[in-house]
Amino acid sequence: MALKDRQGRPLVAVTGMGVVTSLGQGREDNWAALTSGRSGIHAIGRFPTEGLRTKIAGTVDFIEVQPFCAPMLSERLAMLAAEEAVAQSGAGTKGDFPGALFIAVPPVEIEWPQREALAEASGQNEGVTYPDLLKAAATGRFKPWHDLFLFGTVADRIANRFGTKGSPISLSTACSSGATAIQLGVEAIRRGETKAALCIGTDGSVHAEALIRFSLLSALSTQNEPPEGAAKPFSKNRDGFVMGEGGAALVLEDAEAARARGATILGYVLGCGERGDGFHRTRSSPDGAPIVASIREAIEDAGLTPDDVDYVNAHGTGTPENDKMESMGCMAVIGERMKQVPISSNKSMIGHTLTAAGAVEAVMSLLTIQHGRIPPTLNYRVPDPAIPLDVVPNEARDATVGIALSNSFGFGGQNTCLVLGAEPKGLAA
Amino acid sequence: MAREVVVTGLGIVSSVGETVEAHLSALEPGFVPNVDTTTFAPYPVHPAVHLDWDKQIPKKSDQRQMEPWQRLGVYSAGLALESAGVKADAALKARMHLIVAAGGGERDYAVDGQILTGLRSAANHGVFLNERLMSDLRPTLFLAQLSNLLAGNISIVHGVTGASRTFMGEESAGVDAIRIAHARIAAGQAEFFLVGGSYNGERADAHLIYEMGGFYWKKAFRSVWERPAGGGGLIPGSAGAFMVLESREHAEARGVNPIAAIAGVSAERTRREPGALRASLEAQWRALGASRQAVVLSGATGVAQPTAEEKAALHEVAPGATIHPLGDIIGHSLEAQAPVGAIVAAALIAKGAPEVVVTAVGHWRGDGLIRLTPAA
């Protein structure tokens, strides 16, 4: 049997998955925690929180990197997730991955410890300026920081380690980046350009300025006590998202090639949908049209109909705006039946892993399909009458999930949806 | 069967000007580059020409929400849309895809300086930093820093909302943006793209990164080809560069004449062992089927090793070819390097050149080629 979809394109199988979040390292630990309703959100210990409105996050504190900074932690999270995914898939040989790399990385820049070191090296005590920092930079003493803070460095190091082929793509579509990395991999396989792709989303960027930036946009929950109660997706009393860290990797393969080499197929990426939104820098079009279009496109791309969706892994950030718009979008596409379709938000437990979220949640969606068990939406105590959905409140639930829709939406009008499946429905005749 | 991918719109701004013609004139003998040696001394820069932002970004509120790197990009994107004849067609722009090569993160220099000064004597660094950042950062500055907000602003200002993707990764991001758009059109996965990038070379915070690595040319202006002998180095140049790509069928259906065709795009990554870059470029040249007579638009940075290896590779695969180093004309524009080259190349094709190859070699990593020919 030729493994093509109805449009005659190669089917895209998932043969390896890896994940790290504040809940732990690896699929097993994460899955156990997620389905037992445990939260990884805690008081921030990494930097002082005096004077901040938000003092909590789902940081990954069990991994040490030196020097501590977003690119180093993001690289490590990506590395660990990719090691797990590549090992599970068995694709290629060690250091020789037979395909391309698509990686969603947080935008990086020099951070305060580095700026401070440069200021100190400049010898300037009064009125420090950038020309002073540049004088320190010119000494050559800080050469490794050039490489460390380039946007392409995390990808370069992953490519070196795993031996991926060609020019690795580092990308950002804000909070839908992880899903876009997967979409790029799907497209490359469907084009026949590669038989395999390593798709990663990673984000270890919870530092003071990053948190303050979101805080100044009033995007974060300020309910610091208790920390594990702060992320309240779909609840009436939701008051913002909680920043999280994590990394996830998926090995995608042309299903025919995967089967030919005897790989275990864990599931399929059946469809992808995306749509821009020119309404506002941080808010969705009030009519939800771009969200609706991207959900619809993902389902159509999979050769399915809205009636085929068994479960929605929500973007579910817990901001007043997102959850309302996401609910509206799902209702618009799936209709009245949506009230009975379970929808849950992993972010209620791991926080919003930002650049990594789309990849982390794609892995969780595939684990949901694999285990026949839906992780809950934690902290759902006060229903929002405007959101008439079954959010799988507070406790995991056994269910047969054949088709899952995973949503990702981001600042800058980014909307990306994936349809993941246990079996390739909608095969070529 | 791969479909033909054609270029139908060009938008470019740099130190040379804001028209395609100005950039073509700059390829002529006797051109004198616009170099500012004082503002950022000891770093020479090729500063963007003065632009009347209102022409492409009508709302002041939008202008205020952007930093210069974003304004350069949004402005040049508007020029490309105009050139492709789609600026006024809202329905068409609503299904146009966008791939942007972007860096990000322009800082508030005054705030950073004050905080760094205060930190020198602060009792508790973390607490001091929290207080000052909470009170001194403009809330909307974040949106002017986020990498994907160049794309976001193009969606807002110009209504290009098919879907956007932002590639990061310095020079490689630029060539990969064009590579992926080309591949998707050729394979029938999409019809219609706005692709490009922008870079503000007049930024002390960006200078910091490259100065730490020792990548700047800090002497009197010299051609990129001559810089390796003097230790090598790049001169940053501000640029915004966007182009419209579409399938030939799509262009024909809307009654547009192609400016050029993108015959092929390749991008690679070596570990830059001696000779690796040269071998990579030579292999890519052959894989793209480029001829020895092609006109070459080089993105050579002036950084010693990669510039010397690129020169050697070109000497091998295209001896005697006309080579225009864009670094001598507009400087080095990182993420915009490849889009700048592709746009000038398309304009050369429109003037009658039978084949143009653009090189996009990173100052530190990444190398790619773009080959353009007249549309069939």
Coordinates of N, CA, C and O in Angstrom, one line a residue, chain A residues 134-135 137-140, chain B residues 37 40-44 210-212 214-221 227 230 232-236:
Chain A
L134 N 31.4 49.1 23.9 CA 32.1 48.8 22.6 C 33.7 48.8 22.8 O 34.4 47.9 22.3
K135 N 34.1 49.7 23.6 CA 35.6 49.7 23.9 C 36.0 48.4 24.6 O 37.0 47.8 24.3
A137 N 34.4 45.6 24.4 CA 34.2 44.5 23.4 C 35.4 44.4 22.5 O 35.8 43.3 22.1
A138 N 36.0 45.6 22.2 CA 37.2 45.6 21.3 C 38.4 45.0 21.8 O 39.4 44.7 21.1
T139 N 38.4 44.7 23.1 CA 39.6 44.0 23.7 C 39.8 42.6 23.3 O 40.8 42.0 23.5
G140 N 38.7 42.0 22.7 CA 38.8 40.6 22.3 C 38.6 39.6 23.5 O 38.5 38.4 23.2
Chain B
T37 N 31.7 57.9 8.5 CA 32.9 57.4 9.3 C 32.9 58.1 10.7 O 33.8 57.8 11.5
F40 N 29.5 56.7 14.3 CA 29.8 55.5 15.1 C 31.3 55.2 15.2 O 31.7 54.1 15.5
A41 N 32.1 56.2 15.0 CA 33.5 56.0 15.0 C 33.9 55.3 16.2 O 33.4 55.5 17.3
P42 N 34.8 54.3 16.1 CA 35.7 54.0 14.9 C 35.0 53.1 13.9 O 35.7 52.5 13.0
Y43 N 33.7 52.9 14.0 CA 33.1 51.9 13.0 C 32.4 52.7 11.9 O 31.5 53.4 12.1
P44 N 32.9 52.5 10.7 CA 32.2 53.1 9.5 C 30.9 52.4 9.3 O 30.8 51.2 9.6
Y210 N 29.2 42.1 17.0 CA 30.2 41.8 16.0 C 31.6 42.3 16.5 O 32.6 41.8 16.1
E211 N 31.6 43.4 17.3 CA 32.8 43.8 17.8 C 33.4 42.8 18.8 O 34.6 42.6 18.9
M212 N 32.6 42.2 19.6 CA 33.1 41.1 20.5 C 33.8 40.1 19.7 O 34.8 39.5 20.1
G214 N 35.2 40.5 16.9 CA 36.3 41.1 16.1 C 36.1 41.1 14.6 O 37.0 40.9 13.8
F215 N 34.8 41.4 14.2 CA 34.5 41.3 12.8 C 34.4 42.6 12.0 O 34.1 42.6 10.8
Y216 N 34.7 43.7 12.7 CA 34.6 45.0 12.0 C 35.8 45.5 11.3 O 36.9 45.3 11.7
W217 N 35.6 46.2 10.2 CA 36.6 46.9 9.5 C 36.6 48.3 10.0 O 35.6 49.0 10.0
K218 N 37.7 48.7 10.6 CA 37.7 50.0 11.3 C 38.7 51.0 10.7 O 39.1 52.0 11.3
K219 N 39.2 50.7 9.5 CA 40.1 51.6 8.8 C 39.4 52.3 7.7 O 38.2 52.2 7.6
A220 N 40.1 53.1 6.9 CA 39.5 53.8 5.8 C 38.9 52.8 4.8 O 39.3 51.7 4.7
F221 N 37.8 53.3 4.2 CA 37.1 52.4 3.3 C 38.0 51.7 2.2 O 38.8 52.3 1.6
R227 N 40.1 43.8 1.7 CA 40.2 43.8 3.2 C 40.9 42.6 3.8 O 41.6 42.8 4.8
G230 N 44.3 43.2 4.8 CA 44.5 44.2 5.9 C 43.9 43.7 7.2 O 43.5 44.4 8.0
G232 N 41.0 42.0 7.3 CA 39.6 41.6 7.0 C 38.6 42.3 8.0 O 39.0 42.8 9.1
G233 N 37.4 42.4 7.5 CA 36.4 43.0 8.4 C 35.2 43.5 7.6 O 35.3 43.8 6.4
L234 N 34.1 43.6 8.2 CA 32.9 44.1 7.5 C 32.5 45.5 7.9 O 32.9 46.0 9.0
I235 N 31.8 46.2 7.0 CA 31.2 47.5 7.3 C 29.7 47.3 7.3 O 29.2 46.9 6.2
P236 N 29.0 47.5 8.4 CA 27.6 47.3 8.4 C 26.9 48.3 7.5 O 27.3 49.5 7.3

